[in-house]
Amino acid sequence: SKIALVIIDGISIVQWNIIEGILKQKKSSIQFKTDSIFAWIPTITPISRQSIFCGSAPHTFSDNLETTSYEETGWKQKWYQGKPGSNVLYSKINNLLQKTDISPNYSDYNIIGLVTTDLDDYVHEVKGGMNDLNDRIRYWAENSSFADLLEQLAMAGFDIFISSDHGNIEAMGIGEPKKDLGMRERRCRIYKNQ
C-alpha cells in the first residue's frame, strides 16, 4: 500500500478532536479512526519528530537532538531499508491558509512524510489562553487547504496517518531558570552528562 504520514506540529488530542470534526463535515468521503500512542519524553520538537521520522529511539541520533534538519534523511533511510525501490518524499508544508498549490504530484510517490508547523506557530504566539488557541485552530481547520491535502492523498491511493510530535497545555509561567549548560528549551533542560 501507499503510505502518507502527516505530522501536525504541536497539537493536543483536544485540538485534533476539533480538526477531525471539521474534516468529517468538509470531506465526508474520508473515514477516520482515532487512536492514542505514547510519545518519547521529553516531547520537544527535535526529539519527537526525529523519533517519528527515523522510527527509532532518541539515543540512536543523540548527536542531533537539538535540530530537526535530519528528519528527511532519517525518513528516507528508514523506508529505503524497509521497502527497497520505494519512491519516498519528505516535505514541510506551511501556510496552508494561503490555499496555494500545496503539493507536487503525490502519485509519483508511494511513501510520503509531511510536516506542517502552522498550528505550532499559533501555540507559541497565542495570548488569549486555550479558548483563543482553539478558536484559531477551528478557523484553520475550516479555512486552510488541509482537508484538500488529505483528499488529494486519499484519491492518490494513500493510507493516511495523522499524528503530532507533541501536544500543548495551558499553564501559568513563573519565569525561566537561569542560563546553564543544558540544551535550553522552555519545557525542559537536556544535559549531555551528569
Backbone as a chain_set.jsonl record, in Angstrom:
{"seq": "SKIALVIIDGISIVQWNIIEGILKQKKSSIQFKTDSIFAWIPTITPISRQSIFCGSAPHTFSDNLETTSYEETGWKQKWYQGKPGSNVLYSKINNLLQKTDISPNYSDYNIIGLVTTDLDDYVHEVKGGMNDLNDRIRYWAENSSFADLLEQLAMAGFDIFISSDHGNIEAMGIGEPKKDLGMRERRCRIYKNQ", "coords": {"N": [[0.84, -1.188, 0.0], [0.261, 2.34, -0.371], [1.712, 4.825, 1.623], [1.11, 7.619, 3.652], [2.334, 9.869, 5.934], [1.351, 12.382, 8.032], [2.4, 14.981, 9.911], [1.206, 17.09, 12.319], [2.458, 19.686, 13.772], [2.645, 20.214, 17.215], [-0.057, 19.959, 18.216], [-2.674, 19.09, 20.522], [-4.611, 16.272, 21.751], [-7.171, 17.228, 22.207], [-7.322, 19.399, 20.445], [-6.993, 17.99, 18.064], [-9.433, 16.641, 18.032], [-11.172, 18.768, 17.498], [-10.282, 19.503, 14.909], [-10.691, 17.075, 13.521], [-13.508, 16.804, 13.669], [-14.338, 18.94, 12.043], [-13.125, 18.229, 9.613], [-14.536, 15.882, 9.019], [-17.021, 16.949, 8.384], [-16.387, 18.544, 6.164], [-15.173, 16.798, 4.32], [-16.721, 14.269, 3.758], [-16.33, 11.86, 2.545], [-13.975, 10.777, 3.401], [-12.825, 8.47, 5.724], [-12.303, 8.267, 9.24], [-10.25, 7.075, 11.891], [-9.466, 7.205, 15.185], [-6.797, 6.843, 17.397], [-4.687, 6.482, 20.31], [-1.248, 6.951, 21.168], [1.883, 6.549, 22.9], [4.359, 9.088, 23.434], [7.853, 9.912, 22.932], [9.696, 11.01, 25.729], [11.752, 13.748, 26.563], [9.015, 15.585, 25.182], [9.83, 17.371, 23.005], [10.127, 19.239, 20.017], [12.497, 18.661, 18.237], [13.369, 16.135, 19.173], [11.046, 14.509, 19.281], [9.984, 14.641, 16.611], [12.132, 13.632, 15.092], [12.257, 11.058, 16.194], [9.834, 10.054, 15.284], [10.098, 10.258, 12.421], [12.489, 8.877, 11.917], [11.894, 6.504, 13.027], [12.946, 5.428, 15.35], [14.6, 5.171, 18.587], [15.59, 8.004, 20.615], [18.294, 7.803, 21.479], [19.638, 6.779, 19.311], [20.131, 8.846, 17.606], [21.643, 10.705, 18.998], [23.534, 12.716, 18.597], [22.182, 14.65, 17.253], [20.121, 15.912, 18.669], [19.244, 18.494, 18.977], [18.188, 19.595, 16.691], [16.022, 19.706, 13.801], [16.863, 19.079, 11.332], [17.661, 16.633, 10.309], [15.545, 15.042, 9.778], [14.453, 14.434, 7.213], [16.491, 12.863, 6.032], [16.563, 10.687, 7.844], [13.936, 9.683, 7.535], [13.887, 8.886, 4.826], [15.995, 7.004, 4.795], [14.962, 5.058, 6.532], [12.736, 4.078, 5.111], [13.835, 3.251, 2.68], [15.32, 1.098, 3.519], [13.31, -0.57, 4.466], [11.529, -0.928, 2.335], [12.781, -1.634, -0.426], [13.465, 0.172, -3.397], [11.431, 1.961, -3.114], [9.699, 4.993, -3.777], [10.282, 7.787, -2.186], [9.084, 10.578, -0.363], [9.748, 13.488, 1.515], [8.503, 16.343, 3.066], [8.037, 19.747, 4.087], [5.162, 21.518, 4.789], [3.776, 24.575, 4.939], [1.809, 27.441, 5.928], [-0.869, 26.83, 5.173], [-3.223, 28.2, 5.083], [-3.12, 29.92, 2.981], [-3.978, 28.675, 0.738], [-2.644, 27.9, -1.588], [-1.176, 26.095, -4.36], [-0.408, 23.153, -2.981], [1.151, 20.94, -3.313], [3.454, 18.574, -4.775], [3.175, 16.257, -7.507], [1.63, 13.85, -5.998], [1.087, 11.244, -6.715], [3.365, 10.289, -7.843], [4.83, 9.124, -5.878], [5.266, 6.557, -3.356], [5.636, 6.471, -0.661], [5.175, 8.885, 1.717], [6.128, 11.59, 3.773], [5.014, 14.236, 5.649], [5.133, 17.505, 7.116], [3.484, 19.993, 8.944], [3.771, 23.156, 10.361], [2.052, 25.129, 11.027], [0.052, 25.223, 13.114], [1.541, 24.895, 15.442], [2.881, 27.274, 15.449], [0.757, 28.964, 16.126], [0.315, 28.045, 18.759], [2.591, 28.988, 20.069], [2.351, 31.738, 19.844], [-0.093, 32.631, 20.79], [-2.073, 34.662, 22.91], [-4.395, 34.711, 24.351], [-5.072, 32.479, 25.877], [-6.363, 29.064, 26.2], [-8.935, 29.014, 25.012], [-8.742, 30.976, 23.024], [-6.675, 29.858, 21.478], [-7.9, 27.433, 20.627], [-9.997, 28.482, 19.112], [-8.554, 29.665, 17.021], [-7.43, 27.387, 15.89], [-9.734, 26.056, 15.08], [-10.615, 27.873, 13.118], [-8.476, 27.601, 11.31], [-8.777, 24.89, 10.558], [-11.218, 25.021, 9.254], [-10.735, 26.802, 7.145], [-8.267, 26.415, 5.892], [-6.18, 24.692, 3.474], [-5.9, 22.115, 4.313], [-7.804, 19.984, 4.492], [-8.225, 19.575, 1.767], [-5.687, 18.7, 1.027], [-5.584, 16.21, 2.375], [-7.671, 14.91, 1.025], [-6.614, 14.852, -1.551], [-4.403, 13.144, -1.162], [-5.761, 10.813, -0.402], [-7.219, 10.283, -2.745], [-5.124, 9.668, -4.381], [-4.554, 7.174, -3.567], [-3.409, 6.669, -1.062], [-2.88, 5.341, 2.228], [-3.504, 7.161, 5.007], [-1.85, 8.538, 7.735], [-2.187, 10.509, 10.519], [-0.546, 12.508, 12.813], [0.904, 13.993, 15.791], [3.795, 15.718, 16.966], [4.122, 16.617, 19.534], [2.031, 17.708, 22.232], [0.093, 20.314, 23.781], [-0.523, 22.42, 26.589], [-2.402, 24.554, 28.691], [-0.784, 26.839, 30.798], [0.538, 28.611, 33.631], [3.182, 30.707, 33.577], [6.29, 30.988, 35.43], [8.553, 32.32, 35.054], [11.894, 31.992, 33.633], [14.436, 29.517, 34.226], [17.779, 30.277, 35.412], [20.412, 30.794, 33.065], [22.143, 27.926, 32.025], [24.272, 25.053, 31.46], [22.855, 23.253, 29.971], [20.85, 22.021, 27.18], [18.74, 24.446, 26.043], [15.389, 24.662, 26.479], [11.935, 25.546, 26.61], [10.325, 23.871, 28.084], [11.927, 21.982, 29.29], [15.223, 20.911, 30.355], [18.103, 19.66, 28.834], [20.832, 17.709, 29.513], [24.159, 16.897, 28.64], [25.826, 15.343, 30.164], [26.332, 13.973, 33.508]], "CA": [[0.0, 0.0, 0.0], [0.951, 3.632, -0.335], [1.61, 5.348, 2.984], [1.382, 9.041, 3.876], [2.353, 10.285, 7.334], [1.223, 13.827, 8.12], [2.631, 15.432, 11.277], [0.751, 18.447, 12.641], [3.332, 20.058, 14.888], [2.215, 20.929, 18.394], [-1.461, 19.928, 18.636], [-3.071, 18.121, 21.538], [-5.748, 15.436, 21.346], [-8.362, 18.089, 22.213], [-7.324, 20.143, 19.195], [-7.249, 17.041, 16.979], [-10.871, 16.393, 18.001], [-11.757, 19.914, 16.788], [-9.936, 19.38, 13.483], [-11.346, 15.886, 12.967], [-14.925, 17.101, 13.487], [-14.494, 19.815, 10.875], [-12.773, 17.443, 8.431], [-15.64, 14.961, 8.74], [-18.063, 17.734, 7.731], [-15.915, 19.041, 4.864], [-14.801, 15.693, 3.426], [-17.436, 13.121, 4.315], [-15.888, 10.627, 1.883], [-12.795, 10.257, 4.088], [-13.142, 7.845, 7.007], [-11.3, 8.499, 10.267], [-10.175, 6.229, 13.079], [-8.533, 7.88, 16.084], [-6.191, 6.065, 18.471], [-3.636, 7.193, 21.041], [0.012, 6.261, 21.406], [2.775, 7.307, 23.766], [5.438, 9.818, 22.778], [9.115, 9.955, 23.657], [9.87, 12.133, 26.647], [10.883, 14.916, 26.554], [8.305, 15.771, 23.919], [10.197, 18.607, 22.327], [10.06, 19.016, 18.572], [13.604, 17.948, 17.577], [13.434, 14.727, 19.578], [9.829, 13.805, 18.884], [9.846, 14.484, 15.157], [13.147, 12.696, 14.593], [11.834, 9.715, 16.59], [8.763, 9.659, 14.364], [10.549, 10.076, 11.044], [13.533, 7.848, 11.851], [11.346, 5.259, 13.539], [13.897, 4.871, 16.308], [14.738, 5.843, 19.869], [16.471, 9.168, 20.569], [19.725, 7.512, 21.662], [20.249, 6.445, 18.022], [20.52, 10.095, 16.937], [21.977, 11.592, 20.121], [24.32, 13.862, 18.142], [21.298, 15.58, 16.546], [18.938, 16.146, 19.493], [18.868, 19.908, 19.013], [17.817, 20.076, 15.368], [15.099, 18.891, 13.005], [17.381, 19.048, 9.961], [17.961, 15.272, 9.845], [14.289, 14.302, 9.615], [14.307, 13.917, 5.855], [17.454, 11.776, 5.854], [16.102, 9.552, 8.634], [12.715, 9.17, 6.906], [14.232, 8.176, 3.586], [16.792, 5.819, 5.13], [14.068, 4.065, 7.131], [11.878, 3.452, 4.112], [14.639, 2.553, 1.675], [15.676, -0.195, 4.114], [12.113, -1.392, 4.624], [10.893, -1.194, 1.045], [13.713, -1.27, -1.492], [12.841, 0.659, -4.618], [10.346, 2.899, -2.822], [9.861, 6.39, -4.149], [9.978, 8.379, -0.894], [9.074, 12.04, -0.292], [9.625, 14.199, 2.791], [8.293, 17.748, 2.741], [7.379, 20.621, 5.045], [4.104, 22.315, 4.159], [3.34, 25.6, 5.871], [0.916, 28.468, 5.39], [-1.983, 26.178, 4.488], [-4.329, 29.145, 4.937], [-2.986, 30.661, 1.732], [-4.665, 27.877, -0.279], [-1.891, 27.819, -2.822], [-0.934, 24.708, -4.762], [0.353, 22.688, -1.839], [1.772, 19.635, -3.455], [3.933, 18.024, -6.033], [2.284, 15.185, -7.923], [1.807, 12.808, -4.991], [1.001, 9.907, -7.314], [4.718, 9.863, -8.215], [5.48, 8.559, -4.694], [4.481, 5.56, -2.633], [5.853, 6.745, 0.761], [5.235, 10.34, 1.881], [6.148, 12.156, 5.112], [4.759, 15.671, 5.579], [5.053, 18.239, 8.379], [3.021, 21.369, 8.915], [4.02, 23.828, 11.641], [1.103, 26.239, 11.166], [-0.638, 25.263, 14.404], [2.539, 25.103, 16.484], [3.104, 28.724, 15.477], [-0.336, 29.521, 16.925], [0.548, 27.687, 20.164], [3.652, 29.826, 20.626], [2.079, 33.177, 19.789], [-1.408, 32.976, 21.329], [-2.04, 35.397, 24.183], [-5.7, 34.648, 24.994], [-5.344, 31.211, 26.538], [-6.791, 27.894, 25.43], [-10.095, 29.339, 24.178], [-8.221, 31.691, 21.859], [-5.948, 28.882, 20.657], [-8.84, 26.515, 19.98], [-10.704, 29.246, 18.076], [-7.647, 29.809, 15.873], [-7.311, 26.062, 15.276], [-11.007, 25.832, 14.397], [-10.578, 28.702, 11.908], [-7.518, 26.963, 10.403], [-9.367, 23.655, 10.028], [-12.313, 25.374, 8.349], [-10.351, 27.668, 6.026], [-6.993, 26.058, 5.255], [-6.257, 23.654, 2.436], [-5.551, 20.829, 4.917], [-8.782, 18.979, 4.059], [-7.942, 19.291, 0.351], [-4.469, 17.89, 1.019], [-5.956, 14.838, 2.74], [-8.46, 14.352, -0.076], [-5.692, 14.583, -2.659], [-3.654, 11.935, -0.815], [-6.691, 9.675, -0.455], [-7.53, 9.997, -4.146], [-3.926, 9.076, -4.987], [-4.45, 5.804, -3.087], [-2.607, 6.564, 0.159], [-3.36, 5.192, 3.591], [-3.005, 8.384, 5.623], [-1.693, 8.541, 9.183], [-2.002, 11.872, 11.0], [-0.064, 12.494, 14.19], [1.556, 15.196, 16.262], [5.063, 15.431, 17.638], [3.891, 16.922, 20.942], [0.809, 18.455, 22.459], [0.24, 21.577, 24.496], [-1.439, 22.574, 27.716], [-2.356, 25.913, 29.222], [-0.04, 26.903, 32.05], [0.944, 29.931, 34.075], [4.629, 30.732, 33.7], [6.877, 31.597, 36.63], [9.872, 32.804, 34.657], [12.807, 30.966, 33.137], [15.616, 29.282, 35.069], [18.995, 30.941, 34.976], [21.132, 30.115, 31.992], [23.072, 26.903, 32.486], [24.973, 24.371, 30.383], [21.976, 22.315, 29.282], [20.123, 22.454, 25.996], [17.698, 25.324, 26.563], [14.035, 24.547, 25.962], [11.023, 26.15, 27.577], [9.681, 22.865, 28.915], [12.88, 21.04, 29.89], [16.653, 21.11, 30.1], [18.751, 18.404, 28.499], [22.257, 17.789, 29.811], [24.943, 15.875, 27.943], [26.482, 14.47, 31.138], [25.851, 14.198, 34.88]], "C": [[0.877, 1.241, 0.0], [0.677, 4.265, 1.015], [1.961, 6.827, 3.004], [1.275, 9.318, 5.37], [2.347, 11.806, 7.358], [1.363, 14.21, 9.596], [2.15, 16.877, 11.406], [1.496, 18.833, 13.911], [2.539, 20.748, 15.99], [0.768, 20.825, 18.825], [-1.706, 18.837, 19.674], [-4.239, 17.297, 21.001], [-7.034, 16.254, 21.322], [-8.454, 18.858, 20.902], [-7.523, 19.224, 17.989], [-8.747, 16.769, 16.886], [-11.613, 17.522, 17.292], [-11.531, 19.767, 15.29], [-10.678, 18.217, 12.846], [-12.832, 16.139, 12.72], [-15.186, 17.955, 12.262], [-14.173, 19.054, 9.596], [-13.889, 16.485, 8.041], [-16.791, 15.682, 8.043], [-17.647, 18.129, 6.321], [-15.685, 17.924, 3.854], [-15.428, 14.402, 3.939], [-17.009, 11.804, 3.674], [-14.67, 10.004, 2.567], [-13.224, 9.701, 5.444], [-11.984, 8.035, 7.97], [-11.399, 7.444, 11.36], [-9.107, 6.856, 13.965], [-8.096, 6.932, 17.187], [-5.161, 6.936, 19.166], [-2.41, 6.307, 21.186], [0.849, 7.13, 22.334], [3.866, 7.976, 22.944], [6.713, 9.686, 23.596], [9.144, 11.174, 24.546], [11.346, 12.503, 26.653], [10.254, 15.124, 25.18], [8.592, 17.151, 23.344], [10.369, 18.28, 20.849], [11.254, 18.263, 17.999], [13.666, 16.46, 17.928], [12.216, 13.962, 19.075], [9.745, 13.586, 17.38], [10.902, 13.557, 14.592], [12.799, 11.263, 14.983], [10.769, 9.188, 15.634], [9.331, 9.333, 12.984], [11.652, 9.032, 10.897], [13.004, 6.49, 12.294], [12.261, 4.612, 14.557], [13.973, 5.729, 17.568], [15.743, 6.986, 19.783], [17.957, 8.851, 20.741], [20.411, 7.156, 20.345], [20.639, 7.682, 17.217], [20.92, 11.144, 17.966], [22.832, 12.794, 19.722], [23.445, 14.951, 17.516], [20.043, 15.932, 17.337], [18.431, 17.585, 19.448], [18.39, 20.452, 17.675], [16.804, 19.151, 14.714], [15.649, 18.651, 11.6], [17.711, 17.648, 9.455], [16.706, 14.428, 9.649], [14.182, 13.66, 8.237], [15.234, 12.738, 5.621], [16.993, 10.529, 6.593], [14.878, 8.884, 8.028], [13.052, 8.343, 5.666], [15.046, 6.92, 3.875], [15.9, 4.713, 5.679], [13.269, 3.342, 6.056], [12.672, 2.753, 3.021], [15.085, 1.2, 2.199], [14.465, -1.125, 4.134], [11.455, -1.785, 3.327], [11.843, -0.771, -0.064], [12.962, -0.865, -2.762], [11.703, 1.631, -4.383], [10.706, 4.297, -3.315], [9.347, 7.211, -2.972], [10.078, 9.901, -0.961], [8.988, 12.473, 1.158], [9.466, 15.671, 2.429], [7.665, 18.477, 3.923], [6.377, 21.465, 4.27], [3.607, 23.3, 5.2], [2.436, 26.592, 5.162], [-0.239, 27.857, 4.596], [-3.211, 27.079, 4.37], [-4.271, 29.9, 3.619], [-3.627, 29.939, 0.558], [-3.957, 27.914, -1.628], [-1.761, 26.353, -3.215], [0.045, 24.122, -3.751], [1.176, 21.446, -2.112], [2.461, 19.44, -4.796], [2.913, 16.973, -6.46], [2.495, 13.995, -6.989], [1.739, 11.403, -5.58], [2.364, 9.4, -7.787], [5.425, 9.126, -7.078], [4.618, 7.438, -4.118], [4.675, 5.664, -1.122], [6.037, 8.259, 0.915], [5.242, 10.687, 3.366], [6.027, 13.666, 5.014], [4.695, 16.258, 6.985], [4.442, 19.602, 8.098], [3.195, 21.967, 10.306], [3.057, 24.988, 11.881], [0.543, 26.336, 12.58], [0.327, 25.416, 15.568], [2.89, 26.59, 16.581], [2.009, 29.403, 16.293], [-0.098, 29.271, 18.411], [1.542, 28.653, 20.798], [3.316, 31.319, 20.657], [0.758, 33.586, 20.439], [-1.278, 33.643, 22.697], [-3.327, 35.208, 24.983], [-6.05, 33.314, 25.613], [-5.888, 30.143, 25.598], [-8.004, 28.175, 24.549], [-9.662, 30.043, 22.899], [-7.509, 30.72, 20.917], [-6.91, 27.969, 19.922], [-9.674, 27.216, 18.916], [-9.838, 29.395, 16.827], [-7.495, 28.471, 15.141], [-8.588, 25.716, 14.517], [-11.04, 26.619, 13.078], [-9.653, 28.073, 10.866], [-8.134, 25.729, 9.76], [-10.47, 23.954, 9.016], [-11.831, 26.052, 7.072], [-9.041, 27.316, 5.335], [-7.222, 25.0, 4.189], [-5.886, 22.278, 2.985], [-6.508, 19.718, 4.48], [-8.548, 18.595, 2.6], [-6.692, 18.44, 0.201], [-4.8, 16.434, 1.328], [-6.753, 14.169, 1.625], [-7.571, 13.991, -1.263], [-4.879, 13.315, -2.398], [-4.544, 10.701, -0.901], [-6.998, 9.292, -1.896], [-6.341, 9.388, -4.883], [-3.657, 7.67, -4.437], [-3.643, 5.605, -1.817], [-3.455, 6.177, 1.366], [-2.71, 6.336, 4.358], [-2.988, 8.23, 7.147], [-1.389, 9.97, 9.604], [-1.59, 11.787, 12.461], [0.476, 13.868, 14.551], [2.856, 14.809, 16.942], [4.981, 15.703, 19.127], [2.599, 17.689, 21.052], [1.095, 19.794, 23.101], [-0.778, 21.602, 25.618], [-1.305, 24.006, 28.228], [-1.669, 25.897, 30.582], [0.279, 28.355, 32.377], [2.45, 29.904, 34.304], [5.101, 31.381, 34.988], [8.263, 32.153, 36.33], [10.747, 31.652, 34.203], [13.965, 30.77, 34.094], [16.817, 30.046, 34.537], [19.674, 30.113, 33.897], [22.107, 29.109, 32.605], [23.654, 26.185, 31.268], [24.099, 23.41, 29.588], [21.396, 22.91, 28.014], [18.899, 23.224, 26.474], [16.394, 25.12, 25.794], [13.111, 25.159, 27.0], [10.442, 25.115, 28.526], [10.652, 21.911, 29.592], [14.302, 21.54, 29.663], [17.248, 19.742, 29.824], [20.251, 18.58, 28.712], [22.987, 16.626, 29.16], [25.64, 14.922, 28.907], [25.963, 14.808, 32.533], [26.379, 15.49, 35.467]], "O": [[2.064, 1.195, 0.325], [-0.455, 4.247, 1.498], [2.977, 7.242, 2.447], [0.251, 9.035, 5.992], [3.225, 12.447, 6.78], [0.548, 13.812, 10.428], [2.621, 17.768, 10.699], [1.182, 18.347, 14.997], [1.848, 21.737, 15.745], [0.371, 21.548, 19.738], [-1.032, 17.807, 19.694], [-4.783, 17.587, 19.936], [-7.906, 15.997, 20.491], [-9.529, 18.961, 20.311], [-8.145, 19.62, 17.004], [-9.286, 16.673, 15.784], [-12.575, 17.271, 16.566], [-12.464, 19.889, 14.497], [-11.233, 18.354, 11.756], [-13.364, 15.739, 11.685], [-16.146, 17.72, 11.527], [-14.872, 19.212, 8.595], [-14.158, 16.297, 6.855], [-17.467, 15.092, 7.2], [-18.449, 18.061, 5.39], [-15.969, 18.087, 2.668], [-14.737, 13.546, 4.49], [-17.301, 10.736, 4.213], [-14.365, 8.833, 2.339], [-13.904, 10.378, 6.215], [-10.82, 7.974, 7.573], [-12.487, 6.983, 11.706], [-7.964, 7.02, 13.538], [-8.926, 6.294, 17.834], [-4.803, 8.004, 18.669], [-2.512, 5.087, 21.308], [0.553, 8.309, 22.526], [4.247, 7.482, 21.883], [6.673, 9.389, 24.79], [8.673, 12.245, 24.165], [12.165, 11.588, 26.745], [10.88, 14.872, 24.151], [7.696, 17.985, 23.218], [10.72, 17.156, 20.492], [11.034, 17.271, 17.305], [13.979, 15.628, 17.076], [12.354, 12.88, 18.504], [9.467, 12.477, 16.925], [10.606, 12.766, 13.696], [13.018, 10.342, 14.195], [10.8, 8.027, 15.228], [9.075, 8.259, 12.441], [11.742, 8.372, 9.863], [13.588, 5.454, 11.979], [12.349, 3.386, 14.626], [13.476, 6.855, 17.606], [16.658, 6.94, 18.96], [18.799, 9.565, 20.196], [21.637, 7.22, 20.257], [21.396, 7.579, 16.252], [20.585, 12.321, 17.831], [22.852, 13.795, 20.438], [23.922, 16.06, 17.274], [19.004, 16.221, 16.744], [17.298, 17.854, 19.846], [18.206, 21.662, 17.538], [16.734, 17.964, 15.032], [14.957, 18.072, 10.763], [18.014, 17.489, 8.273], [16.799, 13.23, 9.383], [13.857, 12.479, 8.117], [14.814, 11.72, 5.071], [17.025, 9.431, 6.037], [14.787, 7.656, 8.007], [12.551, 7.232, 5.494], [14.811, 5.878, 3.263], [16.073, 3.547, 5.322], [13.144, 2.118, 6.094], [12.211, 1.745, 2.485], [15.218, 0.251, 1.427], [14.582, -2.318, 3.854], [10.878, -2.868, 3.227], [11.726, 0.337, -0.589], [11.964, -1.478, -3.142], [11.07, 2.084, -5.337], [11.863, 4.715, -3.27], [8.138, 7.328, -2.771], [11.019, 10.449, -1.534], [8.24, 11.889, 1.942], [10.201, 16.192, 1.59], [6.866, 17.906, 4.666], [6.7, 22.049, 3.235], [3.073, 22.898, 6.234], [2.318, 26.576, 3.937], [-0.55, 28.303, 3.492], [-4.143, 26.756, 3.635], [-5.276, 30.463, 3.187], [-3.803, 30.529, -0.508], [-4.598, 27.952, -2.678], [-2.194, 25.47, -2.474], [1.197, 24.549, -3.678], [1.844, 20.947, -1.207], [2.103, 20.051, -5.803], [1.876, 16.83, -5.812], [3.435, 13.222, -7.17], [2.283, 10.465, -4.997], [2.51, 8.218, -8.098], [6.501, 8.564, -7.283], [3.411, 7.375, -4.354], [3.953, 5.011, -0.369], [6.942, 8.844, 0.318], [4.45, 10.141, 4.135], [6.85, 14.312, 4.365], [4.259, 15.595, 7.926], [4.821, 20.283, 7.146], [2.814, 21.358, 11.306], [3.228, 25.748, 12.835], [0.558, 27.41, 13.181], [-0.03, 26.009, 16.586], [3.163, 27.099, 17.668], [2.292, 30.316, 17.069], [-0.283, 30.17, 19.232], [1.354, 29.084, 21.935], [3.927, 32.077, 21.409], [0.513, 34.779, 20.622], [-0.469, 33.231, 23.528], [-3.355, 35.512, 26.175], [-7.226, 33.042, 25.853], [-5.875, 30.296, 24.376], [-8.099, 27.633, 23.448], [-10.163, 29.738, 21.816], [-7.718, 30.757, 19.704], [-6.758, 27.75, 18.72], [-10.024, 26.599, 17.91], [-10.331, 29.267, 15.707], [-7.439, 28.436, 13.912], [-8.527, 25.144, 13.429], [-11.446, 26.087, 12.045], [-9.994, 28.014, 9.684], [-8.025, 25.541, 8.548], [-10.636, 23.226, 8.038], [-12.453, 25.894, 6.021], [-8.739, 27.877, 4.282], [-8.329, 24.484, 4.032], [-5.588, 21.367, 2.213], [-6.063, 18.624, 4.134], [-8.659, 17.423, 2.239], [-6.638, 17.556, -0.654], [-4.349, 15.529, 0.626], [-6.536, 12.997, 1.317], [-7.756, 12.952, -1.897], [-4.685, 12.503, -3.303], [-4.126, 9.664, -1.414], [-7.035, 8.108, -2.23], [-6.511, 8.685, -5.879], [-2.658, 7.044, -4.792], [-3.232, 4.483, -1.52], [-4.593, 6.621, 1.511], [-1.485, 6.464, 4.356], [-3.984, 7.843, 7.758], [-0.442, 10.578, 9.106], [-2.213, 11.078, 13.25], [0.5, 14.782, 13.727], [2.995, 13.69, 17.437], [5.699, 15.079, 19.908], [2.124, 18.26, 20.071], [2.193, 20.338, 22.982], [-1.776, 20.881, 25.586], [-0.221, 24.59, 28.198], [-1.947, 25.035, 31.416], [0.286, 29.215, 31.497], [2.934, 29.146, 35.146], [4.407, 32.217, 35.567], [9.047, 32.422, 37.24], [10.393, 30.484, 34.365], [14.435, 31.727, 34.71], [16.866, 30.414, 33.363], [19.522, 28.893, 33.833], [22.801, 29.409, 33.576], [23.529, 26.681, 30.149], [24.569, 22.812, 28.62], [21.437, 24.12, 27.793], [18.099, 22.689, 27.241], [16.324, 25.383, 24.593], [13.487, 25.273, 28.167], [10.099, 25.446, 29.661], [10.224, 21.094, 30.407], [14.541, 22.465, 28.887], [16.929, 18.772, 30.511], [20.863, 19.492, 28.156], [22.485, 15.502, 29.136], [26.008, 13.813, 28.521], [25.251, 15.794, 32.722], [26.067, 15.822, 36.611]]}, "num_chains": 1, "name": "protein.A"}
